[in-house]
CSV table of C-alpha atoms (C1' of nucleotides) in Angstrom, one decimal:
chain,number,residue,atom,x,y,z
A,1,UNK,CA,19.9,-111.3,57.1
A,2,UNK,CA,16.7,-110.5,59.9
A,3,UNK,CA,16.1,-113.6,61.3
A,4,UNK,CA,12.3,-114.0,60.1
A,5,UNK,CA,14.0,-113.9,56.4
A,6,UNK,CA,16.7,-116.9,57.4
A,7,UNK,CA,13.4,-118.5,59.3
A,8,UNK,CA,11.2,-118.3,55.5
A,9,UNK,CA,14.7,-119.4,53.3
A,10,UNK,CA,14.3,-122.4,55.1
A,11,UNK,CA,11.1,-123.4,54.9
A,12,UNK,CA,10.9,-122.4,51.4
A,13,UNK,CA,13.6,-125.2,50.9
A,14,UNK,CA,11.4,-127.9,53.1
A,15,UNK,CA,8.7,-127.0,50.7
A,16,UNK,CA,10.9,-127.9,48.4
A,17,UNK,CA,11.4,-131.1,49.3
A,18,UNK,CA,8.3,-131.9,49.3
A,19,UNK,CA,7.4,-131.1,52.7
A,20,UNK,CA,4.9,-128.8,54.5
A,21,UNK,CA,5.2,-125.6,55.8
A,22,UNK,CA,3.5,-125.5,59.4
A,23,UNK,CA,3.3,-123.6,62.6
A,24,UNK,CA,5.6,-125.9,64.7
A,25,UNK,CA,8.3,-126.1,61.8
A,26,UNK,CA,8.6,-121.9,61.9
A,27,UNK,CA,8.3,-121.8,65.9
A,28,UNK,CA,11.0,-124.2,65.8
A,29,UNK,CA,13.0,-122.6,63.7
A,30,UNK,CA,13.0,-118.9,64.7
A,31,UNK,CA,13.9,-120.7,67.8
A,32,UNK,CA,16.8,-122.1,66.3
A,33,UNK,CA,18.2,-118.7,64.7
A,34,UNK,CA,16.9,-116.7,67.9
A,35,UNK,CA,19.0,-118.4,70.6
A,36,UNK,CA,22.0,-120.1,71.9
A,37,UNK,CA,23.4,-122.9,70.0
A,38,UNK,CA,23.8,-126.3,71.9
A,39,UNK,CA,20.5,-126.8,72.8
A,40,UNK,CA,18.3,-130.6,73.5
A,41,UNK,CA,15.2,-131.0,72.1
A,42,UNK,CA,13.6,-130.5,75.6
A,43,UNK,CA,14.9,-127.1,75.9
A,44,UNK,CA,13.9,-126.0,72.2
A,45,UNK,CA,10.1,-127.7,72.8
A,46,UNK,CA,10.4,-125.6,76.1
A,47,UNK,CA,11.2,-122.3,74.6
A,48,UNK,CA,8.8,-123.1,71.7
A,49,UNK,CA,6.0,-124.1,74.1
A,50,UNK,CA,6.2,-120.6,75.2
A,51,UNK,CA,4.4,-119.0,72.7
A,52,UNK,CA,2.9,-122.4,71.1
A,53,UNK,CA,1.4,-124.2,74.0
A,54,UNK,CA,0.5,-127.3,71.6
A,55,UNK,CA,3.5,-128.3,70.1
A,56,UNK,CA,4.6,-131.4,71.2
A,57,UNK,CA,8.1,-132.8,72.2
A,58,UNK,CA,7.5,-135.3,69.9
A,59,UNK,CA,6.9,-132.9,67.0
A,60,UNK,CA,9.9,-131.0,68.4
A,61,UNK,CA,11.9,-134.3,67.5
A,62,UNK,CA,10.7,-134.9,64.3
A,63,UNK,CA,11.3,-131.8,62.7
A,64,UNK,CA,15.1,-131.1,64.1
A,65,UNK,CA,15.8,-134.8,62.4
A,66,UNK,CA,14.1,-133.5,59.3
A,67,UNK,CA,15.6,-130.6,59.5
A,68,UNK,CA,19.1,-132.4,59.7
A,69,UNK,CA,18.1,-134.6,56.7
A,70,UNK,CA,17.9,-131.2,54.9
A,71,UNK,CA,22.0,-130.0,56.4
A,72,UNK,CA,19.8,-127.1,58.3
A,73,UNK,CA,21.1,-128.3,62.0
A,74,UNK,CA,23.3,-130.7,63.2
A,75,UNK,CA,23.5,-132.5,66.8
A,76,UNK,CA,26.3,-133.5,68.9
A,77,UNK,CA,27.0,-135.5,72.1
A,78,UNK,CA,28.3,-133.4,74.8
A,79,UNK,CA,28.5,-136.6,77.2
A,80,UNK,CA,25.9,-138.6,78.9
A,81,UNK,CA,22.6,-137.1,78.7
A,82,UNK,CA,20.8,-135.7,75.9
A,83,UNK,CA,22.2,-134.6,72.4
A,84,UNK,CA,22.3,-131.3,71.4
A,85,UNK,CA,21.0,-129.5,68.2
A,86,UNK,CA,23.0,-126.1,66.4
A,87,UNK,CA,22.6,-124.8,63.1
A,88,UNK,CA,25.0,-126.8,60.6
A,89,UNK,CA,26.5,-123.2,59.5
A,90,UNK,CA,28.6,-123.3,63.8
A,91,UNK,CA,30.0,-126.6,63.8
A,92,UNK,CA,33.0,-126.6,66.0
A,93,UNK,CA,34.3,-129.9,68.4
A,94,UNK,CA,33.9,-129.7,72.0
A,95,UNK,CA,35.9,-130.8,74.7
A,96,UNK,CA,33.9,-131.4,77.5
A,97,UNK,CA,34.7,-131.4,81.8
A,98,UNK,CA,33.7,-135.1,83.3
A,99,UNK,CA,33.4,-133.9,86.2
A,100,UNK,CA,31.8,-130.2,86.4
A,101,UNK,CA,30.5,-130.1,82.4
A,102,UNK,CA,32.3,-127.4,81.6
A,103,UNK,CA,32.9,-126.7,77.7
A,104,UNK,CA,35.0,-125.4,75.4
A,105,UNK,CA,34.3,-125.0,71.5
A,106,UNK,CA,37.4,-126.0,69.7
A,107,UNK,CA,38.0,-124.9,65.8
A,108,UNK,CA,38.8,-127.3,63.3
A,109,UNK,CA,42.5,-126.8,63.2
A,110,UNK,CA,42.9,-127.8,67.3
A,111,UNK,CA,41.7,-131.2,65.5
A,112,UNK,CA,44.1,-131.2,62.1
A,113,UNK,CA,47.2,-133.2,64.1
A,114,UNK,CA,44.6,-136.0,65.0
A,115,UNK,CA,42.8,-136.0,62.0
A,116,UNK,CA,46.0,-136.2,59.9
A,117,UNK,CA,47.5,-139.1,62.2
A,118,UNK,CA,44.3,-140.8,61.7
A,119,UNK,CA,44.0,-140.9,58.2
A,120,UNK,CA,47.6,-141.9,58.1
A,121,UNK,CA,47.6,-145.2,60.1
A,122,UNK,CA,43.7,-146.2,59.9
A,123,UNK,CA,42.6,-144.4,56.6
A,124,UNK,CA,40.0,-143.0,59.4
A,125,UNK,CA,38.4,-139.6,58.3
A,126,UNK,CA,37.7,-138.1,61.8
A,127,UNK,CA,34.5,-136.3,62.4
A,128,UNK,CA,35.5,-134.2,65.5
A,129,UNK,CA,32.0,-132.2,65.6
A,130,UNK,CA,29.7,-135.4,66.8
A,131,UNK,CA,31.5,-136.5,69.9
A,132,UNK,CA,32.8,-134.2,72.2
A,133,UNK,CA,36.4,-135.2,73.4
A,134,UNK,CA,35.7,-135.5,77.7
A,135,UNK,CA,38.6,-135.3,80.1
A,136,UNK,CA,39.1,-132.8,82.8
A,137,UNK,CA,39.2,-128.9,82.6
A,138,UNK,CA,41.7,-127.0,84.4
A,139,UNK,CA,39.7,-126.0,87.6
A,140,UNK,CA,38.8,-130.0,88.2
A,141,UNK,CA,42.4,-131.2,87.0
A,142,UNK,CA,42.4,-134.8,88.8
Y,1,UNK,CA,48.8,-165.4,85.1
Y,2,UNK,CA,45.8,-168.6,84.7
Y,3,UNK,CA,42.3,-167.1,84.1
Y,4,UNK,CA,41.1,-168.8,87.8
Y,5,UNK,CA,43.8,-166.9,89.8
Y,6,UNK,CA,43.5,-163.5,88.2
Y,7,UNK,CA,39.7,-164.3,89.2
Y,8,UNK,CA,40.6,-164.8,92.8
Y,9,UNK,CA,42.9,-162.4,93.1
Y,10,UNK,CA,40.2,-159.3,92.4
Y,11,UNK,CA,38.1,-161.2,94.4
Y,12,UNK,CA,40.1,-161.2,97.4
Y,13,UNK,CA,40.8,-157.1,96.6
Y,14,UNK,CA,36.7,-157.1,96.9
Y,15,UNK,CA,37.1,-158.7,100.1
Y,16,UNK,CA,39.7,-156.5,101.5
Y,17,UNK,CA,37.3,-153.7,100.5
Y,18,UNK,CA,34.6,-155.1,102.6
Y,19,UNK,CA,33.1,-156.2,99.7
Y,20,UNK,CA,31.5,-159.9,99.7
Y,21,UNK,CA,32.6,-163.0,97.3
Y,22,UNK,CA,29.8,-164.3,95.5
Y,23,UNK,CA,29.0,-166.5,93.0
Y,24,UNK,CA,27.9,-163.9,90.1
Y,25,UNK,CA,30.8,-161.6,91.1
Y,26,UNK,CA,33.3,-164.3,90.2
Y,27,UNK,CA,30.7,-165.7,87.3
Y,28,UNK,CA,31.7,-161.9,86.1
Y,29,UNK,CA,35.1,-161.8,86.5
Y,30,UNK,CA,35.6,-165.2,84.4
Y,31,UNK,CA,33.7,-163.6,81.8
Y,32,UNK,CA,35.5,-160.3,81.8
Y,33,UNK,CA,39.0,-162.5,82.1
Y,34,UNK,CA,38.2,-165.0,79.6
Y,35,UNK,CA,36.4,-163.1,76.5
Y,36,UNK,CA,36.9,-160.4,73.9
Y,37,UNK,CA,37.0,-156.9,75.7
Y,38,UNK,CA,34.5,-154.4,75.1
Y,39,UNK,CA,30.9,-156.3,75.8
Y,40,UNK,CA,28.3,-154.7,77.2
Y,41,UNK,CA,26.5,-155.1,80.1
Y,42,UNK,CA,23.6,-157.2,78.5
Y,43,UNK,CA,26.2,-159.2,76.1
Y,44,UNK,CA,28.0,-160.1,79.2
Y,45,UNK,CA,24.7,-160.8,81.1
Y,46,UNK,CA,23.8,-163.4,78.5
Y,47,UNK,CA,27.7,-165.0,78.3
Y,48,UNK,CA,26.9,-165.8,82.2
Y,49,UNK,CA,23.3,-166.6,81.9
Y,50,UNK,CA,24.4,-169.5,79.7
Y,51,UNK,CA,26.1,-171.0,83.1
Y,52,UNK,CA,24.4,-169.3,85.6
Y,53,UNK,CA,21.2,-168.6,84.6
Y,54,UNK,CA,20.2,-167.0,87.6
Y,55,UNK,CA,22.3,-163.9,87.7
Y,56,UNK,CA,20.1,-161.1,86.7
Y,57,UNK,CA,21.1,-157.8,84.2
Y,58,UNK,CA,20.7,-155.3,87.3
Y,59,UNK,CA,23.2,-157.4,89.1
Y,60,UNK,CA,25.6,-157.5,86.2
Y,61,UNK,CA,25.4,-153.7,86.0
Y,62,UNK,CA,25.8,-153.4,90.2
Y,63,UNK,CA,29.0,-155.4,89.5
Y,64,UNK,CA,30.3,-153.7,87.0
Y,65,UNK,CA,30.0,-150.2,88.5
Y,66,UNK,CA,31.5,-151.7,91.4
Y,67,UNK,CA,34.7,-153.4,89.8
Y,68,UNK,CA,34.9,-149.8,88.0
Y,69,UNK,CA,35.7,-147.7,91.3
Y,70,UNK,CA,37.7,-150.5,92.3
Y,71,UNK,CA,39.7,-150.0,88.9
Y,72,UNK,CA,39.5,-153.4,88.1
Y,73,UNK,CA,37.4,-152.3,85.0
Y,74,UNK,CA,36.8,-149.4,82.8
Y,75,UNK,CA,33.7,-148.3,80.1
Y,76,UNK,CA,34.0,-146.8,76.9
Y,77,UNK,CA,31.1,-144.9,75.0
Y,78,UNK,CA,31.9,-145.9,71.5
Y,79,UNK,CA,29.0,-144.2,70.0
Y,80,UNK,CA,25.4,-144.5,69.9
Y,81,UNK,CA,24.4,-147.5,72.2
Y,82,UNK,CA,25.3,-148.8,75.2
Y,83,UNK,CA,28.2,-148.7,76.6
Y,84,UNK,CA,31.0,-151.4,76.9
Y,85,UNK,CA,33.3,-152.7,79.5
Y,86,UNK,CA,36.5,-153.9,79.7
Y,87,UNK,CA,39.7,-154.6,81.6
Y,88,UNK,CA,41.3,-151.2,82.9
Y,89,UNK,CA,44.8,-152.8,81.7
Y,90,UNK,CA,44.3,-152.7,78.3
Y,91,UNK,CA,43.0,-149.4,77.8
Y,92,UNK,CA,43.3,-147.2,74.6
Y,93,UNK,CA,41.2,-144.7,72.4
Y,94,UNK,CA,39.1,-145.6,69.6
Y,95,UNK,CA,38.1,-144.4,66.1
Y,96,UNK,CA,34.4,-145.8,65.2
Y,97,UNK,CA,33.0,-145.4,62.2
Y,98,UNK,CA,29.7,-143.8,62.1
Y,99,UNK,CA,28.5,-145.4,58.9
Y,100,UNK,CA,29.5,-149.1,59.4
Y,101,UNK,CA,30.8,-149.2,62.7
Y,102,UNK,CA,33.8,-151.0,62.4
Y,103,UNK,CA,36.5,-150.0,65.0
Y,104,UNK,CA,40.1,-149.1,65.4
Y,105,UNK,CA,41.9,-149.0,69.0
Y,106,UNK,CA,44.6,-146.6,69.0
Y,107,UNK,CA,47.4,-146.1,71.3
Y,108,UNK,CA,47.4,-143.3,73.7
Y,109,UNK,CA,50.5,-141.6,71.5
Y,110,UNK,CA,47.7,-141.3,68.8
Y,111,UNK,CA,46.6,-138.5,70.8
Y,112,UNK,CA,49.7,-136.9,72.1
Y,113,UNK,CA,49.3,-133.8,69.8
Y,114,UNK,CA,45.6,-133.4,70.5
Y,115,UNK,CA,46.4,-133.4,74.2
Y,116,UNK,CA,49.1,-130.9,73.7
Y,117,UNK,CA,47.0,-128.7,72.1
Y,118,UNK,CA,44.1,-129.0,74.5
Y,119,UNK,CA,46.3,-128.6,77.5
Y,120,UNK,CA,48.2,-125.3,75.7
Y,121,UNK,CA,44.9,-124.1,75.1
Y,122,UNK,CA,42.5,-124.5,77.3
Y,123,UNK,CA,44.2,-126.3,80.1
Y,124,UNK,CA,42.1,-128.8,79.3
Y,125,UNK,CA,43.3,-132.5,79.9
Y,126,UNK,CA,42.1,-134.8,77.6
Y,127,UNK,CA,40.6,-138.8,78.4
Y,128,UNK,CA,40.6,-140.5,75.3
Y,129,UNK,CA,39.5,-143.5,76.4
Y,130,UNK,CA,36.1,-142.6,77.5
Y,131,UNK,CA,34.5,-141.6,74.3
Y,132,UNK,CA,35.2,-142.6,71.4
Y,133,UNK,CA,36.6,-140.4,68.7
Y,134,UNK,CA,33.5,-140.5,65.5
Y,135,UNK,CA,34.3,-140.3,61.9
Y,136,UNK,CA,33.7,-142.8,58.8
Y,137,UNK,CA,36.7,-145.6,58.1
Y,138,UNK,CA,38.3,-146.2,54.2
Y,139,UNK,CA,35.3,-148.1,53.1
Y,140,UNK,CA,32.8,-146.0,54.3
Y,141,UNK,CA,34.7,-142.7,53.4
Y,142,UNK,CA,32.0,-140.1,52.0
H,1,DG,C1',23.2,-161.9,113.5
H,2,DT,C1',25.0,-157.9,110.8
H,3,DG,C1',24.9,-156.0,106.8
H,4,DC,C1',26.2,-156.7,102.0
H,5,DT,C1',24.1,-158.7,97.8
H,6,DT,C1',20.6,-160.5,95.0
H,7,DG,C1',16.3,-161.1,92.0
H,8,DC,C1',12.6,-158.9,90.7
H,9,DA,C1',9.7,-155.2,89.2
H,10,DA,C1',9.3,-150.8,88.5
H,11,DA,C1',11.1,-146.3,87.4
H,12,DC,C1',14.2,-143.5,85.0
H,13,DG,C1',15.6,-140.1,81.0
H,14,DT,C1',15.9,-139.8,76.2
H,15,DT,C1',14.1,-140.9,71.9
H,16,DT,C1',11.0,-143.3,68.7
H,17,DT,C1',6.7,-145.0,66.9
H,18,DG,C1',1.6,-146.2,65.8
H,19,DC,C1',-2.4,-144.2,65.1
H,20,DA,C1',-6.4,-141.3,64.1
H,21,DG,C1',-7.5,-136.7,63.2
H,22,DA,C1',-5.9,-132.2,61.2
H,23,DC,C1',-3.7,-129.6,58.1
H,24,DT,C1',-1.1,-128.0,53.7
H,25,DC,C1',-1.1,-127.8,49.1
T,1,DG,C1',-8.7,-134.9,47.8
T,2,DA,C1',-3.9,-136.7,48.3
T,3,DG,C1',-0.6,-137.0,51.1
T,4,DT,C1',2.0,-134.8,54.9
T,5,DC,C1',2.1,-133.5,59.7
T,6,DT,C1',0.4,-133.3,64.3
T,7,DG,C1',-0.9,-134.6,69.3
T,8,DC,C1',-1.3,-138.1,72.1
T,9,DA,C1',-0.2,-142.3,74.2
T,10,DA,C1',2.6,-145.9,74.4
T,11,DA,C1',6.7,-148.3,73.5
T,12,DA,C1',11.6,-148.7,73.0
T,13,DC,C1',16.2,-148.4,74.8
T,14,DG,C1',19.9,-148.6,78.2
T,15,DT,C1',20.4,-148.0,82.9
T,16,DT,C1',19.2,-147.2,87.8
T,17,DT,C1',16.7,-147.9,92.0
T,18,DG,C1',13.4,-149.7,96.0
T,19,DC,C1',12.4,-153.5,98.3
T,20,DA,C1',12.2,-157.8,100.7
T,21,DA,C1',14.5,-162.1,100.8
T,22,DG,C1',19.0,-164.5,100.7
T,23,DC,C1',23.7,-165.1,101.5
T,24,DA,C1',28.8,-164.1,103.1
T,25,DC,C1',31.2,-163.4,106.9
DNA sequence: GTGCTTGCAAACGTTTTGCAGACTC
DNA sequence: GAGTCTGCAAAACGTTTGCAAGCAC
């Protein structure tokens, strides 16, 4: 599907909702279907600002949590520093370098052996899309 | 080993690092020695306030970073939130739940198969004590 | 006395919020 | 016109830093 038609789908379901369809809600998401996933809010309000001077950060941040509310994105921790937001249909964990930030996207099934050890002494449904997993990649092996 | 001693003997490893003994350093290290592990910075600012009322939070947090590189101490991310602190001796991972935020430490054999598979894959060597692991617990289970 | 350490205040980076005006429906 | 959304400024949060005074050695 052209992006433009994934960009409307959506808002047609905000409208649903009850909420408004506006300028800053379709810049920010044919931003979100044009480019890279893994991206902060500062980068999105950046790439937005581009061609829509006036949307604010703040804006940016209110519509990717609304947009969340609605199962649209999704944001994960990649580390210190600021979360980042990917459309909820690419989720994947992360594991993460401390010490040069590299990152690699992990399937689901890297996770299963945890996830089923988990549930088995804790009853603990791991979520391994929020958090990345840190350690040290093979370049900066301590 | 008595609380006082342990004190004095990470003190005196400060010392031998040119570091000097002072009153909030060891303040610190009583708290860190005496209470439950994972505190934060501000939880154990406020433990030592109630004794020393003088020690300030940017003090606690200069301590802290430098009890870490002498590997006296270790942080853990567990979630959204500050961070917490507590003795490098007793480290292990953590599941926390993202609803209700109860927590389970884990063992480092909890993780074995993740490393494996991290390692196999990506040559990627995983710290599971710096981050914790997200997901939702029994109760919370959705 | 050298120089590490402290308290304080101020800055930092990320995110949230209060508000009055602007817009969607 | 009702009610949502926006820009802006300001606050919130956890943490770090610059500085001059204070203390350990």
């Amino acid at each position: 599907m052209p992006v433009d038609d994934r960009v409307e789908a959506v808002l047609e379901l905000v409208r649903a909702q009850g909420g408004r369809v506006t300028a800053s809600r379709r810049a920010l998401l044919r931003c979100l279907f044009e480019g890279p996933a893994h991206r902060t809010a500062e980068e999105l309000a950046r790439e937005i600002n581009e061609k829509s001077p006036d949307v604010h950060l703040s804006t940016v941040y209110r519509n990717l949590e609304e947009l969340e509310r609605l199962g649209v994105i999704a944001h994960s921790h990649l580390g210190h520093g600021p979360a980042t937001y990917h459309l909820a249909s690419v989720t994947h964990g992360h594991f993460v370098c401390e010490a040069c930030g590299a990152t690699y996207e992990a399937p689901d099934e890297v996770f299963s052996d945890l996830a089923d050890v988990a549930s088995d002494r804790y009853g603990f449904g791991i979520d391994p899309h929020h958090f990345a997993v840190l350690g040290r990649c093979a370049k900066c092996h301590s």
